[in-house]
Coordinates of C-alpha atoms in Angstrom, one line a residue:
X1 CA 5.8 -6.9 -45.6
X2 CA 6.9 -9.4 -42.9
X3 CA 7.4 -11.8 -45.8
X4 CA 9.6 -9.5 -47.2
X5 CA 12.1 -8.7 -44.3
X6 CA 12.3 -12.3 -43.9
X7 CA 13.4 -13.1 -47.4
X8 CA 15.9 -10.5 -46.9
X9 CA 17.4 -11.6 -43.7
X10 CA 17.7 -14.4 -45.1
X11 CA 19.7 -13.0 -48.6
X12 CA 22.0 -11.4 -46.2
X13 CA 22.5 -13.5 -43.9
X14 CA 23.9 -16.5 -47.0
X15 CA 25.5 -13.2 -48.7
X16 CA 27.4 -12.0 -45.3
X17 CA 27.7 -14.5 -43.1
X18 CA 29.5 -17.3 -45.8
X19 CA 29.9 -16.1 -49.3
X20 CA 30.9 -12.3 -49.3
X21 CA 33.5 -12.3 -46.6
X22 CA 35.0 -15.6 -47.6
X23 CA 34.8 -13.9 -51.7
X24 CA 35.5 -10.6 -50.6
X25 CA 38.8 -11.6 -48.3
X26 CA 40.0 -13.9 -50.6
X27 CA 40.4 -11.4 -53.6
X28 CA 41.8 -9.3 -51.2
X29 CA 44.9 -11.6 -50.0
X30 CA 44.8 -12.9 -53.5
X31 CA 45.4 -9.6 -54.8
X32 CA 48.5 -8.6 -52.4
X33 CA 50.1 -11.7 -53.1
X34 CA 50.3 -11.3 -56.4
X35 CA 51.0 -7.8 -56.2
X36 CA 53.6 -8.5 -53.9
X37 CA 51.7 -6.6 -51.2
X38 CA 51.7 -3.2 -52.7
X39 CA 50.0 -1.3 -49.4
X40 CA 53.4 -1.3 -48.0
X41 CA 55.2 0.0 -51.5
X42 CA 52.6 2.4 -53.1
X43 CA 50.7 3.7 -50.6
X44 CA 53.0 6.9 -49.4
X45 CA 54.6 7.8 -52.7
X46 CA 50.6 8.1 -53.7
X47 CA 49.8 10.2 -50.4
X48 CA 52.8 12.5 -51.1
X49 CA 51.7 13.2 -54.9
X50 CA 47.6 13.6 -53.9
X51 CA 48.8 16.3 -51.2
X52 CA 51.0 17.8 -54.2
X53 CA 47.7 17.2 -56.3
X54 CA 45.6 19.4 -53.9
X55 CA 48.0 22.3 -53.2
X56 CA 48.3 22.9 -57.3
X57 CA 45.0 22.3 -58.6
X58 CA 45.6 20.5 -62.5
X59 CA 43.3 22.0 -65.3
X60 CA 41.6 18.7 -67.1
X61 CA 39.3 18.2 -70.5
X62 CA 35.5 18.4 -70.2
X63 CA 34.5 15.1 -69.9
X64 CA 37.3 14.1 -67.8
X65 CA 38.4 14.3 -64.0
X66 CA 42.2 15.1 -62.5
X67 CA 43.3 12.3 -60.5
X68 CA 42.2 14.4 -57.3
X69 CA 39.4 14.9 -58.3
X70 CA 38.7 11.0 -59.4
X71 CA 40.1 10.1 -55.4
X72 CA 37.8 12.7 -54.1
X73 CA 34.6 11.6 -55.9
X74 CA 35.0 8.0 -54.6
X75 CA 36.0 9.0 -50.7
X76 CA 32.6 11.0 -51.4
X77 CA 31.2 7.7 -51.7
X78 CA 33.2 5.7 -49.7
X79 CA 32.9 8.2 -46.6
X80 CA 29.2 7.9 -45.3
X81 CA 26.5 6.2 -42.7
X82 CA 28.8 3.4 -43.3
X83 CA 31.6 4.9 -41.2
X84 CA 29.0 6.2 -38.2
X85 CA 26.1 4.5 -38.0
X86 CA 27.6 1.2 -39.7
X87 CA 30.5 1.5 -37.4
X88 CA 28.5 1.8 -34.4
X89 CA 26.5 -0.9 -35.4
X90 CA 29.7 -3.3 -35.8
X91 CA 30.9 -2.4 -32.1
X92 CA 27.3 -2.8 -31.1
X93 CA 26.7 -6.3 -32.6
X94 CA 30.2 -7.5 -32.8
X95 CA 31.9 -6.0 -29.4
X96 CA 35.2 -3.6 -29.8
X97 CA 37.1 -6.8 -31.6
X98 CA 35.1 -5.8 -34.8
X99 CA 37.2 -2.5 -35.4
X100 CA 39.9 -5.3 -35.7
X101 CA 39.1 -7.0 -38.2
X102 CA 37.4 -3.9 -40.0
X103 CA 41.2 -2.7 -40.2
X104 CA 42.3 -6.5 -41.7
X105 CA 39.8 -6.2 -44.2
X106 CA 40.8 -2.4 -45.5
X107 CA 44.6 -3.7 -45.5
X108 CA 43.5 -6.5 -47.7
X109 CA 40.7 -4.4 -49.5
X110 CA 43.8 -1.9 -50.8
X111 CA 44.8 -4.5 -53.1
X112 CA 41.6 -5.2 -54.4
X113 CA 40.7 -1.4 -55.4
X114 CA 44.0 -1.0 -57.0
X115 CA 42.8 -4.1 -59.3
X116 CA 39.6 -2.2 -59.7
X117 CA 40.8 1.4 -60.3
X118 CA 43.5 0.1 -63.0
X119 CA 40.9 -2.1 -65.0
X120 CA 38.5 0.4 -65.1
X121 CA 41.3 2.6 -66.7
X122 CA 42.0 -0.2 -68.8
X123 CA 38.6 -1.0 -70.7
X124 CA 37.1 2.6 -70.2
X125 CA 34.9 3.8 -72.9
X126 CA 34.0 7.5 -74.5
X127 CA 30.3 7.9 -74.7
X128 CA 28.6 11.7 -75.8
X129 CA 32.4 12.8 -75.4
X130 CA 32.5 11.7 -72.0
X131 CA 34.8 9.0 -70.1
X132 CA 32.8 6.0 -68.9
X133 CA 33.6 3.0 -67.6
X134 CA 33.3 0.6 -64.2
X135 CA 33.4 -3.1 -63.2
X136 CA 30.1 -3.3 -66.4
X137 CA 32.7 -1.9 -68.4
X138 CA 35.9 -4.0 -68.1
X139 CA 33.7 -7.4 -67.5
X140 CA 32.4 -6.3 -70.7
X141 CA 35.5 -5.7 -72.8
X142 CA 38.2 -7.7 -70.8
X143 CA 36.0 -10.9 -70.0
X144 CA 33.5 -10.7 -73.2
X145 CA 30.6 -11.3 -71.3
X146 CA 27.6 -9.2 -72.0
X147 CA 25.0 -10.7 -69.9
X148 CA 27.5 -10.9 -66.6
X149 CA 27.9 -7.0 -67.2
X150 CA 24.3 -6.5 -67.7
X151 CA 23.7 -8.5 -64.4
X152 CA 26.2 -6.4 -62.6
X153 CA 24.9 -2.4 -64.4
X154 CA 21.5 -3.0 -63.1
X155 CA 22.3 -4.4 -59.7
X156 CA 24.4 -1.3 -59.4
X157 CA 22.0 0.8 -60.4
X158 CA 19.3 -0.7 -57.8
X159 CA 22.1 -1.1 -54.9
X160 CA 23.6 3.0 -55.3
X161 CA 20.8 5.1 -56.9
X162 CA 18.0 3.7 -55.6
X163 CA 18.3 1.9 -52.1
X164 CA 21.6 3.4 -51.5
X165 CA 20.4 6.9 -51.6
X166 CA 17.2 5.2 -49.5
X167 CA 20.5 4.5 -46.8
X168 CA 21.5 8.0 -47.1
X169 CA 18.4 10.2 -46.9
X170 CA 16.8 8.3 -44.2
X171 CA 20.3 8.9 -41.7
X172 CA 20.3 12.6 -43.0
X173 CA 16.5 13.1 -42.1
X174 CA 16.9 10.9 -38.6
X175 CA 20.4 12.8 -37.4
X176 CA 19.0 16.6 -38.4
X177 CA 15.9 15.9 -36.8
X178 CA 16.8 14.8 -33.6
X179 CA 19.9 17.3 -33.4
X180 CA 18.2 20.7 -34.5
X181 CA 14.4 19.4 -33.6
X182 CA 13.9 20.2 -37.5
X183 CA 10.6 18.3 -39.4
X184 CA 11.4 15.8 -41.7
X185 CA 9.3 17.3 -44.6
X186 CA 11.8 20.9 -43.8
X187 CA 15.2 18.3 -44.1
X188 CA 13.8 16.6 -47.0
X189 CA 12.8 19.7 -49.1
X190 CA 16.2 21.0 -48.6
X191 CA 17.9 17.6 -49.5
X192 CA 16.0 17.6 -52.6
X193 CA 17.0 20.9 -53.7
X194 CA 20.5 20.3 -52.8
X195 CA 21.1 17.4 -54.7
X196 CA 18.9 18.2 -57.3
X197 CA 21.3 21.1 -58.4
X198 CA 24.3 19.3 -58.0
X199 CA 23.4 16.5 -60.6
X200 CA 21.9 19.2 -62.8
X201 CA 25.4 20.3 -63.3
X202 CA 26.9 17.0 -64.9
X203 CA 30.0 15.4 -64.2
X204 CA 31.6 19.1 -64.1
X205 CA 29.9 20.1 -60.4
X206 CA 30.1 16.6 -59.0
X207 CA 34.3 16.3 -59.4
X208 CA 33.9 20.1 -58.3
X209 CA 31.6 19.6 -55.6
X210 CA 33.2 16.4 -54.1
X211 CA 37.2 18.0 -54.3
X212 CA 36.3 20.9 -52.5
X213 CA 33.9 19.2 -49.8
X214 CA 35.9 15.9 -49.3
X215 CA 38.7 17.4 -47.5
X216 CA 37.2 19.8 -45.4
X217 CA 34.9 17.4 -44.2
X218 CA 37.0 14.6 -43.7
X219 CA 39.5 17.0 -41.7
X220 CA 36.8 18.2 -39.5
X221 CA 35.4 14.5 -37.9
X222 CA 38.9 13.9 -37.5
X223 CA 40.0 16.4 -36.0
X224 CA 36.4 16.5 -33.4
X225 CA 37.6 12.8 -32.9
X226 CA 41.3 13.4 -32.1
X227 CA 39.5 15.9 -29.3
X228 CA 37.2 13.5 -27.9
X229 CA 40.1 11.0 -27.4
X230 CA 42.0 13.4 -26.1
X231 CA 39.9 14.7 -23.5
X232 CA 39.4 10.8 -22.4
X233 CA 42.6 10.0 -22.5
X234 CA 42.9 8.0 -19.6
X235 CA 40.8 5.3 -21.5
X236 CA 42.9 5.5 -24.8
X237 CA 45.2 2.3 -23.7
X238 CA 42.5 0.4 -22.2
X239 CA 40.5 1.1 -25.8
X240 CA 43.2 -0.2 -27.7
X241 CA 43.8 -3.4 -25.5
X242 CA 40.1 -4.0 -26.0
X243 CA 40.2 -4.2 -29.3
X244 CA 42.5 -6.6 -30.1
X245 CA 41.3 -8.9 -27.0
X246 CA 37.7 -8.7 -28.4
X247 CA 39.5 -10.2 -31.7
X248 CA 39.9 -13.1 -30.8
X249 CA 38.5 -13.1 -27.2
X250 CA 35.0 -11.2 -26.9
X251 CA 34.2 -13.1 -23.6
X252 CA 37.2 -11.8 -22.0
X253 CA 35.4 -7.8 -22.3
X254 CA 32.8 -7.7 -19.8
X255 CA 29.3 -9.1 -19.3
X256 CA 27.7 -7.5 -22.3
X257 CA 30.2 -9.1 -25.1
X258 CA 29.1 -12.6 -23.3
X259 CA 26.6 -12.9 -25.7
X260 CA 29.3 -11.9 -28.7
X261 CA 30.9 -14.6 -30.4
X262 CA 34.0 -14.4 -32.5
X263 CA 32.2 -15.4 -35.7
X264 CA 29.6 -12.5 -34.7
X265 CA 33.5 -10.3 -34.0
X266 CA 35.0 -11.2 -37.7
X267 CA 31.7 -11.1 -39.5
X268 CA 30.3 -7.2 -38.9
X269 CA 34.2 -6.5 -38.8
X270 CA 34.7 -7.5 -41.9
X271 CA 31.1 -6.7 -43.3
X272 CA 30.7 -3.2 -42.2
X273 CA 34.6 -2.3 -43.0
X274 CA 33.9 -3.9 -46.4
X275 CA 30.8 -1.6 -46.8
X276 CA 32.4 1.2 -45.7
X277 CA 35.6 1.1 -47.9
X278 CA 33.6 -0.1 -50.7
X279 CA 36.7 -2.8 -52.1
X280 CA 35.8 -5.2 -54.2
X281 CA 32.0 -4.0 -53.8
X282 CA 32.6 -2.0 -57.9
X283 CA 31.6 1.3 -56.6
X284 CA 34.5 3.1 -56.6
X285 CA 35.8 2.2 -60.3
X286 CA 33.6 4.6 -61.8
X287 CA 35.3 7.3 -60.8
X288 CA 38.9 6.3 -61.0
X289 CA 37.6 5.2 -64.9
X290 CA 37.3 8.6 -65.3
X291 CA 40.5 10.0 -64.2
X292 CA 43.2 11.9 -66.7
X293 CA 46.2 10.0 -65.7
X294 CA 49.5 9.3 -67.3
X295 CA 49.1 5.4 -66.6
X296 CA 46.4 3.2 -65.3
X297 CA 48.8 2.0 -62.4
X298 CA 48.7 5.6 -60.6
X299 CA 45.7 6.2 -60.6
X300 CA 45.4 2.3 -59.0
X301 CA 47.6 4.0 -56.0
X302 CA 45.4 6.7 -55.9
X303 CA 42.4 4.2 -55.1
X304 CA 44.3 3.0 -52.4
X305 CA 44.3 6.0 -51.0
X306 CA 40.8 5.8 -50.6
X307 CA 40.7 2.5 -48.6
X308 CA 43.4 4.8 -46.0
X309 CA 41.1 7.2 -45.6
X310 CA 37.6 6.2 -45.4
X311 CA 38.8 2.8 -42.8
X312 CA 41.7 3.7 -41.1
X313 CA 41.2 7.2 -40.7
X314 CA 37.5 7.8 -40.4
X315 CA 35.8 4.5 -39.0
X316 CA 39.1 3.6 -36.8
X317 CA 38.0 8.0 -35.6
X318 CA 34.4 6.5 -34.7
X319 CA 35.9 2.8 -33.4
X320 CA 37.8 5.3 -30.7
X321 CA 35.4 8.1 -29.9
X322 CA 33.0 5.6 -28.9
X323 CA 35.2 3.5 -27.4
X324 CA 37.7 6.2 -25.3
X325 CA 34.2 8.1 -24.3
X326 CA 32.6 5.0 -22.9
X327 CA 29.5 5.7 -25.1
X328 CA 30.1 1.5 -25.8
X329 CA 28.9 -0.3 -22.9
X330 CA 30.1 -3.9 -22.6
X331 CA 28.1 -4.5 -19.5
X332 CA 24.6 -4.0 -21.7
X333 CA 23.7 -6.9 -23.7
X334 CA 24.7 -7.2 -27.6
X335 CA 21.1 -7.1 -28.4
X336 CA 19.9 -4.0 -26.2
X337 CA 23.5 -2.0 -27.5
X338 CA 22.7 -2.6 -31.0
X339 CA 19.0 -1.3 -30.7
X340 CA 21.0 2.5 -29.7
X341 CA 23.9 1.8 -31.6
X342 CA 22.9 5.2 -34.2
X343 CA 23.1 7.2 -31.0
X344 CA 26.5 5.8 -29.9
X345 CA 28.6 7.5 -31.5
X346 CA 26.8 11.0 -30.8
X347 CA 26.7 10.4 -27.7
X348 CA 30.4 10.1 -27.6
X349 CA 30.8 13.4 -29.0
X350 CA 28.1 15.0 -26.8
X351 CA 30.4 13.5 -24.1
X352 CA 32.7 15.9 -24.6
X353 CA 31.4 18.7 -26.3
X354 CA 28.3 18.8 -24.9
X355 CA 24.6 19.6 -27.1
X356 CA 27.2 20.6 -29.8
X357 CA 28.3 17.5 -30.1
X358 CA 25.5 16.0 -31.4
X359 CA 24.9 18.9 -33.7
X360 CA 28.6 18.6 -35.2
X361 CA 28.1 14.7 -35.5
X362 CA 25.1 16.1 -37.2
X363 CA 26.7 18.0 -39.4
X364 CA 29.5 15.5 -40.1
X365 CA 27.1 12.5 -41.0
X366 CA 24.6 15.3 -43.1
X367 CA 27.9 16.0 -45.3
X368 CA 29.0 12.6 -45.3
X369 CA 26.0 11.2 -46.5
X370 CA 25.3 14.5 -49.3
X371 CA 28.8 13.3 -50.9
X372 CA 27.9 9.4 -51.1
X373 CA 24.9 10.2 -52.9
X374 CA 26.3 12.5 -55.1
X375 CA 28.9 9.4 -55.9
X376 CA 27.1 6.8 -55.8
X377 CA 24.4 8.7 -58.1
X378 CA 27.7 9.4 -60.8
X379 CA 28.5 5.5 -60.8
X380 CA 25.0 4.4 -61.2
X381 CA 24.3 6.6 -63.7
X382 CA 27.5 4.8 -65.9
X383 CA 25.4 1.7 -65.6
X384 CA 22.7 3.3 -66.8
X385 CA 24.5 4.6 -69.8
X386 CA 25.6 1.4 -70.5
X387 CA 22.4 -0.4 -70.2
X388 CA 20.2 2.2 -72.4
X389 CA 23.6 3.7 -74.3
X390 CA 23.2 6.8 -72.9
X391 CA 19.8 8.5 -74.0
X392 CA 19.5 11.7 -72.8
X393 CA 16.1 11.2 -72.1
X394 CA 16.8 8.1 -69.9
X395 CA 19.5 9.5 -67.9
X396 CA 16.8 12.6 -67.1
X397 CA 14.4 10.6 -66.3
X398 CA 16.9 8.1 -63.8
X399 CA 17.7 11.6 -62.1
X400 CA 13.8 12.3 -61.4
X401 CA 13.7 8.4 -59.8
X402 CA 16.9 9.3 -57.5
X403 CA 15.1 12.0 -56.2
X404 CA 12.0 10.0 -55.6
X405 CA 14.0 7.7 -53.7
X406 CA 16.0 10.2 -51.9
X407 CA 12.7 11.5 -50.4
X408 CA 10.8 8.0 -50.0
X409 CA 14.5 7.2 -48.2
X410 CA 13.5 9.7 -45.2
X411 CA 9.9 8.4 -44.4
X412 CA 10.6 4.7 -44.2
X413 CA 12.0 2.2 -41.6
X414 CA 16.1 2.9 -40.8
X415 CA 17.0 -0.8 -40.2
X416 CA 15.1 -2.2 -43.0
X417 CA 16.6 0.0 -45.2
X418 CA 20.0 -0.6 -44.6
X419 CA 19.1 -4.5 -45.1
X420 CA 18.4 -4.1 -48.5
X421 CA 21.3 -2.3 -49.0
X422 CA 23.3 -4.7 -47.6
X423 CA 21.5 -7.0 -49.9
X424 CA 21.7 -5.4 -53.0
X425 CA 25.4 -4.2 -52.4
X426 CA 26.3 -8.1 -52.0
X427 CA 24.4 -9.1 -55.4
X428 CA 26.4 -6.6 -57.4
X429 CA 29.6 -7.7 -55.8
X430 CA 29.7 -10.9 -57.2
X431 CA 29.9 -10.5 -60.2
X432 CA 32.7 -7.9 -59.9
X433 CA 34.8 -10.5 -57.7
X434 CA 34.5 -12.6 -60.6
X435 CA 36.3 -10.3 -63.0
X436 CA 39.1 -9.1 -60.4
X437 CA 39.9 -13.0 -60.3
X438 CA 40.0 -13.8 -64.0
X439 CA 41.3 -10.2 -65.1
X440 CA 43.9 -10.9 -62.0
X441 CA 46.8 -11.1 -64.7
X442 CA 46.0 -8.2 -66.6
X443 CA 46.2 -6.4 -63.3
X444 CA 50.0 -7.5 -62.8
X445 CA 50.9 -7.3 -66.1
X446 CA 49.8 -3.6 -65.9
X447 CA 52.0 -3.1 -62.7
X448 CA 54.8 -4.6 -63.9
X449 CA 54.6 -2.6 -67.0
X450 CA 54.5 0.6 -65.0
X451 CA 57.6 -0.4 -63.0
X452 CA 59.2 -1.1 -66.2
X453 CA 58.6 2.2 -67.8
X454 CA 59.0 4.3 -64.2
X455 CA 62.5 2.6 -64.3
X456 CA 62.9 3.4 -67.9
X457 CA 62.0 7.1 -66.8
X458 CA 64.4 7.4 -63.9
X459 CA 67.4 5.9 -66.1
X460 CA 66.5 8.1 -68.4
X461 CA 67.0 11.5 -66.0
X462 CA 70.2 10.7 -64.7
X463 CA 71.7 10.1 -68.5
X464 CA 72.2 6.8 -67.8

């Protein structure tokens, strides 16, 4: 086993440390250049229409998901450990300068789902009646490669339905139990049984499921969080100035970031945002492939939206509880912080709510991890349909091995489970950064083709 762990340090550390956030930035700035930085033109026209989404619900073909619906399955999956634990774990290893450069990489990472969401649209397939389609899908049909898309389908479904759920379970089981002083065997019956029922239901429950529990959920950490800082807010401008002088500075904090460096700063910045938003990772394109939308470009904003939420609303929510409630010490070593960095956070919230707020962090994370693998269960199982062309008899028995691993997720070791999903998430990005590079011009050529016909539309209503 020790062989193991070692093998996969070592995976990560040449995945993380060097190719992935060199591979996963550069896509990013590549993408907003030649978009012509489209966070800063797309993104609030999209936030107006999803709020106008949500208040009149659209009716959609079996098979198919409403645009809403498509945004809400992917913050399901984008919103999870990822933006608690992983978060804590960033501050922990990489000082309060991390949040930093977790916001640089969601700003980039906005033009890099967009490129995903509108390819996915693009060179989507119908399979049993159903919309399919993903980063397997468009390396498939845009970039003619079979094996490449093979390599990336069954990375994806190791990395989400199996060791991803692993992540999920075992932070459910852990946060539950130490909260509510419930067994494990009691959390992991109920997980089972949960889950189980929702991917019984199809494609149907899951959009159903993740539109009406997103938002609530969402809106309730944030809103716990905007309290928190509130009742510290004495320490709010002090947070902030630590932040941005741990950037580029993490000497300058106290005695614990001594032992921080600023590659340690930039790389679980960039790392854990990365994981958290999911950009560029091919996640989140299986449910924006899905989406009944008038034109691949808006539902490309609508990804974007994503990135806004999951980073700059949720993880920045954890970056300041922990940080306004002291619950981030910089006077204890990097090393001994990151060893309790999964009780940072709650004890932020417990801070100011007192024993509630660890149950409500609880709650949060037992929500937040319930609606990733419910996503990240729909966009492996489009990988599996495309690896065994969707046998009904294969896609029951891939269910019966996600519940497997949901429950062996909540017996076995936290940290090396996270490893190897760190690990398994960085294998299947690669081959997805490959196609958002050469597919880079059918991506502008689809914006610019949407401007042309939005202008076209607008001429068109005034009787020019």
């Amino acid at each position: 086993m020790e062989t193991i762990k070692l093998i996969v340090d070592s995976i990560n550390t040449i995945l993380w440390d060097y190719i992935l956030i060199v591979a996963l930035m550069g896509i990013g700035i590549f993408m907003t250049v030649r978009l012509k930085f489209p966070q800063f033109t797309r993104l609030f026209p999209a936030l107006r229409k999803m709020f106008s989404g949500l208040m009149n619900k659209e009716p959609v073909e079996e098979g198919k998901m409403t645009p809403v619906q498509a945004l809400s399955t992917a913050v399901a999956a984008q919103v999870g450990t990822g933006n608690i634990v992983g978060v804590a774990t960033a501050i922990a290893s990489g000082g309060p300068g991390a949040a930093f450069w977790m916001m640089v990489s969601a700003f980039f990472g906005m033009s890099t789902i967009f490129s995903e969401a509108v390819l996915a649209q693009k060179y989507r397939e119908i399979k049993d009646g159903q919309l399919v389609g993903g980063p397997a899908y468009y390396i498939k049909n845009g970039l003619n490669s079979k094996g490449l898309s093979l390599f990336f389908a069954i990375a994806c479904i190791f990395a989400l339905g199996i060791v991803g759920i692993m992540v999920q379970s075992n932070s459910v089981a852990g946060s539950v139990s130490d909260a509510f002083g419930i067994p494990t065997i009691g959390i992991t019956i109920v997980l089972t049984m949960v889950v189980a029922l929702i991917l019984m239901g199809g494609m149907g429950r899951i959009a159903s499921f993740a539109e009406t529990v997103v938002p609530i959920m969402a809106l309730a950490y944030i809103l716990g969080s905007l309290l928190i800082i509130f009742f510290n807010i004495e320490n709010f401008i002090p947070a902030i100035k630590s932040i941005f002088i741990g950037a580029f500075s993490p000497k300058a904090i106290g005695g614990g970031a001594l032992g921080i460096t600023i590659q340690q700063t930039i790389r679980y910045g960039l790392s854990r945002g990365l994981f958290s938003n999911e950009a560029g990772m091919g996640s989140t394109p299986h449910s924006h492939a899905v989406a009944d939308t008038d034109h691949p470009a808006e539902q490309g904003f609508t990804a974007m939206i994503g990135v806004f939420i999951s980073t700059f609303l949720i993880c920045l929510s954890t970056v300041m509880v922990n940080l306004t409630s002291q619950s981030y010490n910089p006077n204890i070593s990097a090393v001994e912080m990151n060893a309790t960095a999964t009780i940072m956070t709650q004890s932020g919230f417990a801070s100011g709510f007192g024993s509630f707020g660890g149950m409500f962090l609880s709650i949060c994370l037992s929500f937040f991890s319930l609606t990733t693998i419910v996503g990240w269960y729909f966009f492996a199982e489009s990988n599996v349909k495309l690896v065994f062309n969707s046998k009904a008899k294969t896609l029951k028995t891939f269910k019966f091995l996600v519940i497997v691993a949901l429950v062996i997720g909540t017996l076995i070791d936290a940290t090396f489970v996270w490893k190897l999903a760190d690990m398994f998430m960085g294998i299947m990005a690669i081959p997805n950064i490959i196609a958002l590079f050469l597919l880079s011009k059918e991506v502008r050529k689809i914006l610019d083709d949407y401007d042309k016909k939005h202008i076209a539309k607008d001429f068109a209503k005034k009787g020019v």
